[in-house]
XYZ file of C-alpha atoms in Angstrom:
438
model
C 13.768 8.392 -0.651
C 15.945 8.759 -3.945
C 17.878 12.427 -4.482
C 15.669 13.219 -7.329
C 12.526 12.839 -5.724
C 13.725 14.840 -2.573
C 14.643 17.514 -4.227
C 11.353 18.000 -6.142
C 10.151 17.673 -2.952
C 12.380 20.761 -2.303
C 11.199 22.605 -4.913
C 8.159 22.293 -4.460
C 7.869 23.114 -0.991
C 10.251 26.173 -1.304
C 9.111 27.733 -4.747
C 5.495 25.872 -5.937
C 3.922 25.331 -1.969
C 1.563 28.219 -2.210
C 0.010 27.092 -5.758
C -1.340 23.955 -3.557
C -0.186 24.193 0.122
C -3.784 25.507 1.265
C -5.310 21.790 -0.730
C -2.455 19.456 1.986
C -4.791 17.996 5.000
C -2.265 18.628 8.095
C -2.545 16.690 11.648
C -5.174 18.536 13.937
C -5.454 18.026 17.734
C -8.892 16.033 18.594
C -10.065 15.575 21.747
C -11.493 12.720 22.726
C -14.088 11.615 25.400
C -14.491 8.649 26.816
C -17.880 7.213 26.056
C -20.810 8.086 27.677
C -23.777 5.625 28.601
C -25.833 7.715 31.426
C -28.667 5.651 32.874
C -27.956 2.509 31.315
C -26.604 -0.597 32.822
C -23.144 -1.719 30.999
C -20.605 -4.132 31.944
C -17.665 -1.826 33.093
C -15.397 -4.152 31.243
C -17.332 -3.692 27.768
C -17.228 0.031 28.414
C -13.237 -0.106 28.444
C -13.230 -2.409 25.459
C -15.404 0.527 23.729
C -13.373 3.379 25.019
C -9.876 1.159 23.727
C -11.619 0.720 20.455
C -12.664 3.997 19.863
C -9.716 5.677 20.931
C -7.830 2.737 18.378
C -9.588 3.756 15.092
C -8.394 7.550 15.780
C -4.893 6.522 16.573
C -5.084 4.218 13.516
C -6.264 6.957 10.732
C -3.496 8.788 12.059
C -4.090 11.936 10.782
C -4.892 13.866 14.045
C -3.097 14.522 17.293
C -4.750 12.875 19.641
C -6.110 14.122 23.590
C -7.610 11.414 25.158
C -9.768 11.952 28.211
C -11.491 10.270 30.745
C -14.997 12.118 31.180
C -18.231 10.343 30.455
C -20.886 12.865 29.831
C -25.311 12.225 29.792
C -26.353 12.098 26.374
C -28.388 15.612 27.187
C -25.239 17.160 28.300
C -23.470 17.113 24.723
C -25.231 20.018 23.285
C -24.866 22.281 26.578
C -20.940 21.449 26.670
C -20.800 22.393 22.994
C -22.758 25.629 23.364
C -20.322 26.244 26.684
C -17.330 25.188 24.034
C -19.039 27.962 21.642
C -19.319 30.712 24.156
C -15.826 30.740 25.758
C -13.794 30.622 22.378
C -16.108 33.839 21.589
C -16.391 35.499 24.691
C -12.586 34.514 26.013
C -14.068 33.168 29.209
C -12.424 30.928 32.148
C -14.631 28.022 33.618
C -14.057 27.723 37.288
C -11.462 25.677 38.871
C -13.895 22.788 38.557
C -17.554 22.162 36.925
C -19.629 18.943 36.889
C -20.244 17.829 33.719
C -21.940 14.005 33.624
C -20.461 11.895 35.631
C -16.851 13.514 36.656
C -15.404 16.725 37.778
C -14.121 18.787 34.747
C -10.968 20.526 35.702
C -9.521 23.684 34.293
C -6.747 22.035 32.942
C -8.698 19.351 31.143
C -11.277 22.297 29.809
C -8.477 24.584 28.582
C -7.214 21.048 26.756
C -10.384 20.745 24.524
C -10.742 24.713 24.104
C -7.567 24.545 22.242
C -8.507 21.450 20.117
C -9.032 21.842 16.265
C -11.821 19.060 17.145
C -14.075 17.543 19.940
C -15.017 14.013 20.136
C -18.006 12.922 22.251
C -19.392 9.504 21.616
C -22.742 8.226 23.864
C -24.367 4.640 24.147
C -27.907 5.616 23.246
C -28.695 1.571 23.356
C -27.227 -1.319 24.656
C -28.787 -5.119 25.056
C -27.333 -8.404 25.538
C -29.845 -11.840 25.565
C -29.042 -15.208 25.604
C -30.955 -17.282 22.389
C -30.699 -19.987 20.018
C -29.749 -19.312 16.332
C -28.877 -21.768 13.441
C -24.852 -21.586 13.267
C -23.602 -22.522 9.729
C -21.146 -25.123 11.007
C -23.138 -26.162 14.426
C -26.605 -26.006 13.374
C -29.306 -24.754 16.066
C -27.246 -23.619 19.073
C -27.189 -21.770 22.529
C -25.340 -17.975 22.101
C -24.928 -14.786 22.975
C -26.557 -11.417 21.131
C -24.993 -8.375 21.358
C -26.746 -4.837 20.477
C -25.672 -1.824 20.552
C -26.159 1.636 19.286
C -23.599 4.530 19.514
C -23.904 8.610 18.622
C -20.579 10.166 17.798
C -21.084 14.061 18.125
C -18.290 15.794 16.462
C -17.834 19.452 16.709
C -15.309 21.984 16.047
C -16.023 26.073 16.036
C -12.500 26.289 14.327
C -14.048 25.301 10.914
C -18.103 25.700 11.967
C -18.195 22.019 11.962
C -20.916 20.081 13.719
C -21.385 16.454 12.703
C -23.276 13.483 14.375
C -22.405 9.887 13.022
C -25.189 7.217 14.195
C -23.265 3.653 14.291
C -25.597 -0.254 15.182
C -24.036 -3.102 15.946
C -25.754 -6.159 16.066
C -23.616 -9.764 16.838
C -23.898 -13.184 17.874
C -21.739 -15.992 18.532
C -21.548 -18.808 20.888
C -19.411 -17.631 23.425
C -19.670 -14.549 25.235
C -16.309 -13.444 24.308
C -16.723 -14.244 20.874
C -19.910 -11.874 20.368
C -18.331 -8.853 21.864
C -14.947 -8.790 20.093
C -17.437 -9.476 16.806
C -19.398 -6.036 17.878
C -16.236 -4.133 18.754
C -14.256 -5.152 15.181
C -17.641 -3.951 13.088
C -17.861 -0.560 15.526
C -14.212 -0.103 14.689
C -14.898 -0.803 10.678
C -18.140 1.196 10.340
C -16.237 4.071 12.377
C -12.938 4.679 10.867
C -15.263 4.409 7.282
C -17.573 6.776 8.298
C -14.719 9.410 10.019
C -13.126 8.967 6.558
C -16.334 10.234 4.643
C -16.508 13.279 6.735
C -15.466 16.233 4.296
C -12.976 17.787 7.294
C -11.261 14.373 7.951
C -10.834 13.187 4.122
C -7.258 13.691 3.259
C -6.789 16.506 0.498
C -3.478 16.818 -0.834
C -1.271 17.977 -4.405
C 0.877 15.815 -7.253
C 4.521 16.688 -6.418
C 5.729 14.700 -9.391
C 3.802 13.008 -12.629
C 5.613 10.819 -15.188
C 3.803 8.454 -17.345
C 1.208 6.478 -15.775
C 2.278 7.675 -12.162
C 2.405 10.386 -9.887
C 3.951 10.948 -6.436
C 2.047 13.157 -3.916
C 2.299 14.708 -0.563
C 1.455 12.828 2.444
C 2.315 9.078 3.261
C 2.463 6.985 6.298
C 2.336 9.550 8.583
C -0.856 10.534 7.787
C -2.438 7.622 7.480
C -2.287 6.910 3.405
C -2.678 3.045 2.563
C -1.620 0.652 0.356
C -4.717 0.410 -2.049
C -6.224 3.554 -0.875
C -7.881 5.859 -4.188
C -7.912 9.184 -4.997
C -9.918 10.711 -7.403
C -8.469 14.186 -9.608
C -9.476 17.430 -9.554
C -10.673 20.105 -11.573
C -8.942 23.843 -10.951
C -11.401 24.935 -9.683
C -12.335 21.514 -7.473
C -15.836 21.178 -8.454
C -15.464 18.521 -10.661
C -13.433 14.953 -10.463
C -11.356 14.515 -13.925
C -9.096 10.912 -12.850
C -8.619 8.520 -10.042
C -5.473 7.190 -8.680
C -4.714 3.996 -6.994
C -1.715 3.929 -4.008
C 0.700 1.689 -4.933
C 3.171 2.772 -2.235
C 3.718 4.587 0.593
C 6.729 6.328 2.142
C 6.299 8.494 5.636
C 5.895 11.780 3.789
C 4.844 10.792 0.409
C 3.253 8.122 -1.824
C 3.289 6.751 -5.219
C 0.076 6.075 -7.176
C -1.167 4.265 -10.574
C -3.386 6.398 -12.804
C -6.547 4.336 -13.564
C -7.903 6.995 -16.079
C -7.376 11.058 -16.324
C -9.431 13.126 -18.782
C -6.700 15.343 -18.686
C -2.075 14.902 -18.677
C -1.563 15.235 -14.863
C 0.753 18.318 -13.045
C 2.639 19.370 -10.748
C -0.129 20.992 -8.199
C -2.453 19.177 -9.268
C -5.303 18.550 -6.180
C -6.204 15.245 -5.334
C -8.602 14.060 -2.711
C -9.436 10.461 -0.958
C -12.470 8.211 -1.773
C -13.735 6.730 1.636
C -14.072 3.154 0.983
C -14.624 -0.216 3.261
C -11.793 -2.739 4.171
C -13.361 -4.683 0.861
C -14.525 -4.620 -2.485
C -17.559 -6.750 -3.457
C -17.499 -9.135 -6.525
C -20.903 -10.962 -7.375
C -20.696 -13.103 -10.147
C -22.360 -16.341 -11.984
C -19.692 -18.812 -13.630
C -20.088 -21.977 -15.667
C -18.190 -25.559 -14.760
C -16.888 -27.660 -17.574
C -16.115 -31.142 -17.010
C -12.870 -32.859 -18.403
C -13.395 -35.623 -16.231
C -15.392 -36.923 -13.305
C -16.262 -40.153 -11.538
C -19.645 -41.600 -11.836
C -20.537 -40.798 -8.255
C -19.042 -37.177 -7.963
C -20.762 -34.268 -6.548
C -20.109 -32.187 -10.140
C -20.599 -32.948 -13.434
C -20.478 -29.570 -14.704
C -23.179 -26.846 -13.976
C -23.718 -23.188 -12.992
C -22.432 -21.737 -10.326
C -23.650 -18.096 -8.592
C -21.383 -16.813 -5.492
C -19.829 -13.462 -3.757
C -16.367 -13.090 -3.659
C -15.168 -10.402 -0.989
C -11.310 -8.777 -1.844
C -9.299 -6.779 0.729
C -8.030 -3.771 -0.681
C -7.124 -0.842 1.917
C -3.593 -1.578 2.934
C -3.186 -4.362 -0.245
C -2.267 -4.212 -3.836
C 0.068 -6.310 -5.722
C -1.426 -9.388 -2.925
C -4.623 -8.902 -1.893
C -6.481 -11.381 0.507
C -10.122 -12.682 -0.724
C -12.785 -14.912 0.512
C -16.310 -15.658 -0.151
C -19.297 -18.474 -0.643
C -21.190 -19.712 -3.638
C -23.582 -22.048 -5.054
C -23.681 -24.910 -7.336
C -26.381 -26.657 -9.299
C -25.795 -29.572 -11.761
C -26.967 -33.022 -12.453
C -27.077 -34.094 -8.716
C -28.639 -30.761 -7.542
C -32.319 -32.495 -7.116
C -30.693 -35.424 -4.938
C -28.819 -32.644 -3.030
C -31.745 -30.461 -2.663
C -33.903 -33.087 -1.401
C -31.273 -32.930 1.804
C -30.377 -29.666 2.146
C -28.160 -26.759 0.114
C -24.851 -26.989 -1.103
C -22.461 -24.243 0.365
C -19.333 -23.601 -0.591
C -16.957 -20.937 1.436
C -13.506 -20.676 0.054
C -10.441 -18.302 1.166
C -6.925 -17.620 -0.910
C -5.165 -15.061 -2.336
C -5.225 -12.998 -5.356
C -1.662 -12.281 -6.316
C -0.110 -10.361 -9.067
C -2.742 -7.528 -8.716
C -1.734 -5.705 -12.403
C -3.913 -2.206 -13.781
C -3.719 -1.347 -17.185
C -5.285 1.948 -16.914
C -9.529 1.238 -16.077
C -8.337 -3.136 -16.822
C -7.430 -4.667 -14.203
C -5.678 -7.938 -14.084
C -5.762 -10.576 -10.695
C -4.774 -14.249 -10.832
C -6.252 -15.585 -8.019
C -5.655 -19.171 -6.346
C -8.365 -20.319 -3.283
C -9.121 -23.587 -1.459
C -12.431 -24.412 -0.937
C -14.944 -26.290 0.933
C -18.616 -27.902 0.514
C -21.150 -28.429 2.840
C -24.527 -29.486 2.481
C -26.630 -27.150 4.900
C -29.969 -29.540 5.720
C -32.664 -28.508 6.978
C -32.527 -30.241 10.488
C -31.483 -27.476 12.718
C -29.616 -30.291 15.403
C -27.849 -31.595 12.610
C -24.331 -29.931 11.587
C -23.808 -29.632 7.631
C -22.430 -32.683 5.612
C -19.537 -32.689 3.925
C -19.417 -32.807 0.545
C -15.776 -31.932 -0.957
C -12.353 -29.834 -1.026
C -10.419 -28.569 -3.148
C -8.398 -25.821 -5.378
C -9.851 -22.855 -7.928
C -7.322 -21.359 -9.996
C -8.436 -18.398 -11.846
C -7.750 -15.085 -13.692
C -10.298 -12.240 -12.816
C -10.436 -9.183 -15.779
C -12.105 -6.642 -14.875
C -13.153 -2.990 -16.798
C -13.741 0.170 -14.411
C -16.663 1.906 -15.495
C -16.744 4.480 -12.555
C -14.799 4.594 -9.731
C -16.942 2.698 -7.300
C -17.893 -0.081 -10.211
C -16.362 -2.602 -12.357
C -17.746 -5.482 -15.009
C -15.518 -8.039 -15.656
C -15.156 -11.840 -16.126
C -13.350 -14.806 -15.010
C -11.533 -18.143 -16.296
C -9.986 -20.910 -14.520
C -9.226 -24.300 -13.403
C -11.218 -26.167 -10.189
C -10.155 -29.555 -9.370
C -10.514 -31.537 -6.312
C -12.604 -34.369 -4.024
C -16.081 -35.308 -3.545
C -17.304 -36.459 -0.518
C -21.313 -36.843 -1.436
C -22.630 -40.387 -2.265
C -19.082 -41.921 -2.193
C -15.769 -40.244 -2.871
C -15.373 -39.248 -6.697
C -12.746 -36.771 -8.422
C -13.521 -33.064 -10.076
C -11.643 -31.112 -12.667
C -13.561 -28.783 -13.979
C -12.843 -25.803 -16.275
C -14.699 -22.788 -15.501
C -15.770 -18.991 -16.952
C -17.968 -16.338 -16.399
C -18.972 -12.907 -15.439
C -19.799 -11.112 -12.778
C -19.933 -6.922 -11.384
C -17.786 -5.204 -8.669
C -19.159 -2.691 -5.901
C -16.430 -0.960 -3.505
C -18.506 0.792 -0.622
């Protein structure tokens, strides 16, 4: 940290804290149960893989002190514990030495442990199913594998802040191997509950500008608390009603970070409140793009055409390099040959590097490799291949709000075919296409 910025840091937390020190989110003691599947057959094994991943996506939004503990309660015992929770902060009241609660004693220590928690975590498997069927794999075709359900209840409480929240979470998998199909189902648990912990209004981080300049601001909170590279923020009106700006991360120190300003109806303050948008690990990108020829072979797969594809972008914990991936489409002159066999997929994977805002524009030369498949219709027959190679582009996009953008793209693809003899590509390409972030 440089000496100017600490010592606005030192002014502001000696002489300007109260004008915004009630706005900073602060670490909170949680408690945290272990989770609860009463009545239901589980491997034990899963059940520690969905305690460890639980107890993960707390410990990695890292803005609570965390209590872990061991007690599995029956889905019907979460609202009597609560009400027990309730009646002893009220009435001052000891439990006894030792109470059953579910499946486990409940010491005194352990009770006087969540008493004194800012927050209670109880999760409970309220469905669970594992079958053994055949599903069309995109790269196998029609094979043998494992599906994995489950569905979860997170009850949240706290009677420090009159909270009471339930989060419902289903996970659905499949894969080939056993192994495979669980650590699918506990990566999307993990996703879908560190998202939807984020969108809870207690758990969203609130914080104040400690410095603006031009196009940036600094603000309290960093690391430590869990802010990411990437991460937005929209602005605040005085009296936080209304949302006047949003701010991108663009880096993050232990106690502070360092943000873009992607629009502000307003010249930004010291004190001014700011307060995290929950978004997903991605942004979405659909978009429809047309291929130019400057040269092919007689017998290669493109001749020029229209293309129509997804193109997923990492963004929490990114910005100036930001991971992307996706699939698309292709139809041109040998589309009705293709057809007549199966579809043409392509799935590609790069990089989009150089990520550059100007204000609501945003800038991101991208490079990706690609591959294409022809997906028949034979379900014992694994797709064809059909060609490789490189897309170099520029994506421009405008933000209209803070959760869309419209924007367009225009590059270079060049590469091999593989489909009725080998041929060469080099293609120009442009075209449009919308952003979602969820």
């Amino acid at each position: 940290m440089n000496k100017k910025l600490f010592f606005v840091i030192l002014i502001v937390f000696f002489f300007s804290s109260s004008f915004y020190a009630q706005k900073v989110s602060e670490k909170k003691d949680i408690a945290v149960f272990a989770t609860s599947y009463y009545g239901r057959h589980i491997p034990s094994e899963f059940i520690e893989m969905i305690d460890e991943a639980v107890i993960n996506v707390f410990f990695n939004l890292e803005r609570f002190n965390i209590i872990g503990l061991e007690y599995r309660f029956a889905s019907t015992d979460v609202d009597i514990f609560i009400e027990l929770i309730k009646r002893s902060r009220e009435e001052n009241t000891e439990l006894p030495e030792s109470v059953l609660m579910g499946l486990e004693a409940f010491t005194k220590a352990d009770w006087e442990k969540t008493i004194n928690s800012y927050y209670v975590v109880m999760p409970v498997i309220t469905d669970y199913s594992i079958s053994m069927e055949r599903y069309d794999d995109l790269f196998w075709g029609e094979t043998d594998g494992y599906r994995i359900e489950i569905a979860l209840e997170f009850y949240i409480y706290s009677s420090k802040e009159d909270l009471r929240e339930k989060i419902d979470i289903n996970i659905s998998s499949i894969d080939r191997t056993y192994e495979k199909a669980y650590s699918t189902a506990l990566k999307n648990l993990s996703e879908k509950l560190d998202l939807e912990l984020r969108k809870i209004e207690a758990f969203t981080i609130k914080t104040g500008i400690i410095k603006a300049e031009k196009g940036t601001v600094h603000f309290e909170l960093g690391k430590k608390m869990g802010v990411k590279l990437g991460d937005e923020y929209v602005v605040l009106s005085e009296d936080g009603k209304k949302e006047i700006g949003l701010i991108v991360v663009t880096k993050t120190e232990n106690d502070f970070s360092k943000g873009l300003i992607l629009f502000s109806k307003k010249p930004l303050n010291l004190g001014d409140a700011i307060k995290e948008v929950p978004h997903g690990p991605f942004e979405y990108r659909v978009y429809a793009l047309g291929e130019f020829g400057l040269f092919f072979t007689e017998r290669g797969l493109y001749d020029g055409g229209g293309t129509f594809g997804i193109n997923l972008s990492g963004t929490r914990g990114f910005y100036r390099f930001r991971p992307s991936f996706g699939a698309e489409m292709t139809f041109d002159s040998q589309s009705l040959k293709i057809l007549s066999i199966g579809a043409p997929i392509t799935i590609f994977g790069g990089a989009e590097i150089g990520n550059t805002y100007l204000r609501r524009l945003q800038i991101l030369p991208t490079i990706q490799f690609y591959y294409t498949m022809i997906v028949t219709d034979s379900k014992k027959t694994i797709p064809i291949p059909a060609g490789v190679g490189l897309k170099a582009f520029v994506h421009t996009s405008f933000l209209v709000t803070k959760n869309f953008k419209i924007g367009g793209d225009v590059g270079v693809k060049t590469g091999a075919t593989f489909y009725n003899g080998i041929g060469g590509i080099l293609r120009f390409t442009a075209g449009v296409g919308f952003t979602i972030k969820l």
